[in-house]
Short mmCIF file of C-alpha atoms and ligand atoms in Angstrom, two decimals:
data_model
loop_
_atom_site.label_atom_id
_atom_site.label_comp_id
_atom_site.label_asym_id
_atom_site.label_seq_id
_atom_site.Cartn_x
_atom_site.Cartn_y
_atom_site.Cartn_z
CA UNK A 268 -5.22 15.91 -9.27
CA UNK A 269 -2.98 13.95 -7.13
CA UNK A 270 -4.49 11.21 -4.62
CA UNK A 271 -2.51 9.63 -1.98
CA UNK A 272 -3.71 6.78 -0.55
CA UNK A 273 -2.00 4.93 2.78
CA UNK A 274 -2.40 2.70 5.01
CA UNK A 275 -1.77 -0.53 7.12
CA UNK A 276 -1.97 -4.29 5.36
CA UNK A 277 -5.81 -5.07 4.23
CA UNK A 278 -7.48 -1.70 5.18
CA UNK A 279 -8.81 -1.74 2.29
CA UNK A 280 -6.80 1.30 0.86
CA UNK A 281 -6.20 -0.74 -2.56
CA UNK A 282 -9.65 -1.96 -3.24
CA UNK A 283 -10.78 2.17 -1.94
CA UNK A 284 -7.70 3.48 -4.71
CA UNK A 285 -8.44 1.64 -7.64
CA UNK A 286 -12.26 2.32 -7.46
CA UNK A 287 -11.33 6.18 -7.10
CA UNK A 288 -8.65 5.47 -9.94
CA UNK A 289 -11.60 4.40 -11.87
CA UNK A 290 -13.81 7.30 -10.60
CA UNK A 291 -11.68 10.16 -11.66
CA UNK A 292 -10.65 8.96 -14.27
CA UNK A 293 -6.90 8.76 -12.68
CA UNK A 294 -4.18 6.26 -14.05
CA UNK A 295 -3.14 4.24 -10.24
CA UNK A 296 0.15 2.69 -8.92
CA UNK A 297 0.28 -0.20 -6.13
CA UNK A 298 3.24 1.19 -4.53
CA UNK A 299 3.97 -1.96 -2.68
CA UNK A 300 4.15 -4.07 -5.22
CA UNK A 301 6.97 -2.27 -5.81
CA UNK A 302 8.39 -3.93 -2.56
CA UNK A 303 7.01 -6.87 -2.82
CA UNK A 304 8.71 -7.37 -6.14
CA UNK A 305 12.33 -5.98 -4.69
CA UNK A 306 11.33 -8.54 -1.62
CA UNK A 307 10.61 -11.25 -3.72
CA UNK A 308 13.35 -11.01 -6.25
CA UNK A 309 15.68 -10.76 -3.40
CA UNK A 310 14.61 -14.69 -1.65
CA UNK A 311 14.18 -16.06 -5.43
CA UNK A 312 17.75 -15.17 -5.83
CA UNK A 313 19.00 -16.85 -2.38
CA UNK A 314 19.55 -13.50 -0.79
CA UNK A 315 18.59 -12.31 2.92
CA UNK A 316 15.80 -9.38 2.56
CA UNK A 317 17.40 -7.97 5.87
CA UNK A 318 20.69 -7.89 4.50
CA UNK A 319 21.05 -4.31 2.86
CA UNK A 320 23.09 -4.90 -0.04
CA UNK A 321 21.06 -7.75 -1.06
CA UNK A 322 17.42 -5.66 -0.85
CA UNK A 323 19.41 -3.12 -2.98
CA UNK A 324 20.38 -5.34 -5.31
CA UNK A 325 16.78 -6.99 -5.56
CA UNK A 326 15.47 -3.16 -6.82
CA UNK A 327 17.11 -4.16 -10.27
CA UNK A 328 14.02 -6.46 -10.61
CA UNK A 329 12.70 -7.55 -14.23
CA UNK A 330 8.94 -5.26 -14.65
CA UNK A 331 7.47 -8.59 -15.33
CA UNK A 332 7.42 -9.76 -12.09
CA UNK A 333 5.17 -7.32 -10.95
CA UNK A 334 2.82 -9.60 -12.79
CA UNK A 335 3.19 -12.75 -11.11
CA UNK A 336 0.19 -14.23 -9.58
CA UNK A 337 3.05 -14.85 -6.41
CA UNK A 338 3.56 -10.94 -5.12
CA UNK A 339 0.69 -11.40 -4.00
CA UNK A 340 1.64 -13.67 -1.11
CA UNK A 341 1.87 -13.28 2.47
CA UNK A 342 5.16 -14.13 2.32
CA UNK A 343 6.75 -11.95 -0.11
CA UNK A 344 4.13 -9.12 2.00
CA UNK A 345 6.17 -10.44 4.67
CA UNK A 346 9.72 -9.58 2.50
CA UNK A 347 7.88 -6.45 0.99
CA UNK A 348 8.17 -4.78 4.62
CA UNK A 349 11.61 -5.83 5.76
CA UNK A 350 13.21 -5.06 2.56
CA UNK A 351 11.36 -1.31 2.83
CA UNK A 352 13.12 -0.03 6.12
CA UNK A 353 15.92 -0.20 4.12
CA UNK A 354 17.23 3.41 3.22
CA UNK A 355 18.55 2.75 0.37
CA UNK A 356 15.80 0.73 -1.43
CA UNK A 357 12.75 3.53 -0.35
CA UNK A 358 15.34 5.65 -2.67
CA UNK A 359 16.01 3.27 -5.57
CA UNK A 360 12.31 3.38 -5.46
CA UNK A 361 11.21 6.84 -5.40
CA UNK A 362 11.83 8.08 -8.77
CA UNK A 363 9.53 5.75 -10.51
CA UNK A 364 7.13 7.12 -7.88
CA UNK A 365 7.57 10.65 -8.19
CA UNK A 366 7.64 10.79 -11.84
CA UNK A 367 4.10 8.47 -12.03
CA UNK A 368 2.27 11.42 -9.33
CA UNK A 369 3.99 13.44 -11.61
CA UNK A 370 1.87 12.82 -14.70
CA UNK A 371 0.08 15.42 -16.77
CA UNK A 372 -3.58 14.43 -16.14
CA UNK A 373 -2.60 13.60 -12.43
CA UNK A 374 -3.00 10.44 -10.41
CA UNK A 375 -3.79 8.06 -7.36
CA UNK A 376 -0.76 6.40 -5.66
CA UNK A 377 -1.58 3.79 -2.70
CA UNK A 378 1.22 2.68 0.20
CA UNK A 379 2.48 3.65 3.27
CA UNK A 380 4.46 7.10 2.66
CA UNK A 381 3.00 8.65 -0.14
CA UNK A 382 0.73 11.68 1.34
CA UNK A 383 4.05 12.57 3.65
CA UNK A 384 6.76 11.85 1.66
CA UNK A 385 6.36 10.91 -2.11
CA UNK A 386 3.94 13.37 -2.98
CA UNK A 387 3.13 15.58 0.18
CA UNK A 388 1.98 17.99 -2.21
CA UNK A 389 -0.81 16.03 -3.16
CA UNK A 390 -4.65 17.79 -3.17
CA UNK A 391 -6.39 15.11 -1.28
CA UNK A 392 -5.03 12.19 1.09
CA UNK A 393 -6.37 9.71 2.50
CA UNK A 394 -5.46 7.78 5.77
CA UNK A 395 -7.54 4.17 5.54
CA UNK A 396 -7.07 1.67 8.94
CA UNK A 397 -9.64 -1.43 10.01
CA UNK A 398 -9.22 -2.86 13.53
CA UNK A 399 -6.26 -5.77 13.19
CA UNK A 400 -9.02 -8.34 13.61
CA UNK A 401 -10.99 -7.27 10.55
CA UNK A 402 -8.12 -6.79 8.44
CA UNK A 403 -6.89 -10.08 9.45
CA UNK A 404 -10.80 -11.48 8.37
CA UNK A 405 -10.24 -9.68 5.09
CA UNK A 406 -6.88 -11.13 4.37
CA UNK A 407 -8.43 -14.74 4.94
CA UNK A 408 -11.40 -14.27 2.81
CA UNK A 409 -9.10 -12.72 0.12
CA UNK A 410 -6.47 -15.75 1.20
CA UNK A 411 -9.09 -18.29 0.38
CA UNK A 412 -10.26 -16.50 -3.37
CA UNK A 413 -7.00 -17.83 -3.91
CA UNK A 414 -6.74 -21.22 -3.27
CA UNK A 415 -4.95 -20.53 -0.20
CA UNK A 416 -6.09 -21.13 3.31
CA UNK A 417 -4.25 -19.82 6.50
CA UNK A 418 -5.82 -19.62 9.66
CA UNK A 419 -7.20 -16.04 10.96
CA UNK A 420 -4.86 -16.26 13.88
CA UNK A 421 -2.02 -16.34 11.56
CA UNK A 422 -2.99 -14.27 9.24
CA UNK A 423 -3.71 -12.06 12.30
CA UNK A 424 0.01 -12.09 14.25
CA UNK A 425 1.11 -11.84 11.21
CA UNK A 426 -0.53 -8.29 10.67
CA UNK A 427 0.47 -7.26 13.52
CA UNK A 428 4.09 -8.17 13.49
CA UNK A 429 4.00 -6.02 9.69
CA UNK A 430 2.15 -3.13 11.42
CA UNK A 431 4.70 -2.79 13.68
CA UNK A 432 7.60 -3.41 11.21
CA UNK A 433 6.12 -0.40 9.30
CA UNK A 434 5.63 1.91 11.78
CA UNK A 435 8.77 1.96 14.22
CA UNK A 436 11.08 1.90 11.28
CA UNK A 437 12.93 5.15 10.94
CA UNK A 438 13.15 5.43 6.84
CA UNK A 439 9.44 6.78 6.35
CA UNK A 440 7.21 5.03 8.33
CA UNK A 441 4.10 4.46 8.10
CA UNK A 442 2.30 7.73 9.71
CA UNK A 443 -0.85 10.00 8.77
CA UNK A 444 0.06 13.05 7.45
CA UNK A 445 -1.38 15.96 8.98
CA UNK A 446 -3.24 16.85 6.46
CA UNK A 447 -4.48 13.45 5.19
CA UNK A 448 -8.29 12.74 6.13
CA UNK A 449 -8.77 9.51 8.02
CA UNK A 450 -11.22 6.40 6.80
CA UNK A 451 -11.74 4.09 9.25
CA UNK A 452 -13.69 1.43 6.97
CA UNK A 453 -14.00 -1.59 10.07
CA UNK A 454 -18.00 -1.46 9.67
CA UNK A 455 -17.93 0.01 6.02
CA UNK A 456 -19.13 -2.49 3.14
CA UNK A 457 -16.97 -1.88 0.15
CA UNK A 458 -19.57 0.52 -1.79
CA UNK A 459 -19.86 2.70 1.28
CA UNK A 460 -15.68 2.69 2.23
CA UNK A 461 -15.54 4.38 -1.56
CA UNK A 462 -19.20 7.03 -1.35
CA UNK A 463 -16.78 8.33 1.43
CA UNK A 464 -13.72 8.32 0.27
CA UNK A 465 -15.30 9.76 -3.14
CA UNK A 466 -17.13 12.73 -0.55
CA UNK A 467 -13.64 13.86 1.64
CA UNK A 468 -11.23 14.05 -1.78
CA UNK A 469 -14.41 15.41 -3.39
CA UNK A 470 -14.31 18.08 -0.10
CA UNK A 471 -10.32 18.64 -0.04
CA UNK A 472 -10.61 19.59 -4.01
CA UNK A 473 -14.08 20.91 -4.74
CA UNK A 474 -14.08 19.08 -7.59
CA UNK A 475 -17.90 17.91 -8.70
CA UNK A 476 -18.36 15.34 -10.91
O1 CDP B 64 -1.48 -5.01 0.77
P1 CDP B 64 -1.01 -4.67 1.70
O2 CDP B 64 -1.10 -3.50 2.31
O3 CDP B 64 -0.71 -6.22 2.89
O4 CDP B 64 0.57 -4.25 1.41
P2 CDP B 64 1.01 -3.50 0.43
O5 CDP B 64 0.87 -2.40 0.41
O6 CDP B 64 1.51 -4.48 -0.52
O7 CDP B 64 3.18 -3.30 0.82
C1 CDP B 64 3.80 -4.25 0.88
C2 CDP B 64 4.65 -4.18 2.06
O8 CDP B 64 5.93 -3.12 1.25
C3 CDP B 64 4.22 -2.92 3.49
O9 CDP B 64 4.05 -4.03 4.42
C4 CDP B 64 5.88 -2.02 3.54
O10 CDP B 64 6.52 -2.67 4.90
C5 CDP B 64 5.96 -2.06 2.11
N1 CDP B 64 5.48 -0.81 1.53
C6 CDP B 64 6.35 1.13 2.14
O11 CDP B 64 7.24 0.51 3.09
N2 CDP B 64 5.83 1.98 1.17
C7 CDP B 64 5.19 1.75 0.66
N3 CDP B 64 4.83 2.65 -0.60
C8 CDP B 64 4.16 0.50 0.53
C9 CDP B 64 4.36 -0.83 0.90
#
């Protein structure tokens, strides 16, 4: 079984995808981490993420970088959102993601274009969203646990900025696949969101566990 989970920043898609992976015992790939690694690689090398050549060169990152806590920062998220708009960067990362989706026992991937580009044939697709204000508050709380204090207003501005870039780019924009189930987590606890996600996947796949 392949499960695709897409949605904007801090919508809850990562938490939901990880919980689904545990529930269905599937391997999980956070594809945003790949774009974060590319963006961070470019910035650390002194390059400009907006430069297509520098961004493409950044795709040759060492996999150890994927474990670097710095990838979780807002700066890494912003750099990721810039490099991810280059079609050559998306093309360079596509095979790795499709190979993961094609694992014999199935897989779960989260990102922006999983249900539309990476695994359009997925058995179940969730499009997870939440209001920008709720997402900024969540990101704020998450960053406090990492010892980073950024105001909710700053985070809200960054989230709106990233949404605009992700939704308006030509290459694989963030858009709900026609056959994806919408899950709005604005007023749901994590537990309630996960239960709802499991119910939606079960309904799509008729799997009872
Ligand atoms: O965790 P959060 O949702 O904030 O971000 P992420 O999923 O780690 O993604 C960071 C950035 O990478 C996004 O803003 C997108 O621009 C880009 N991305 C993408 O273009 N396609 C994906 N499949 C995943 C991420």
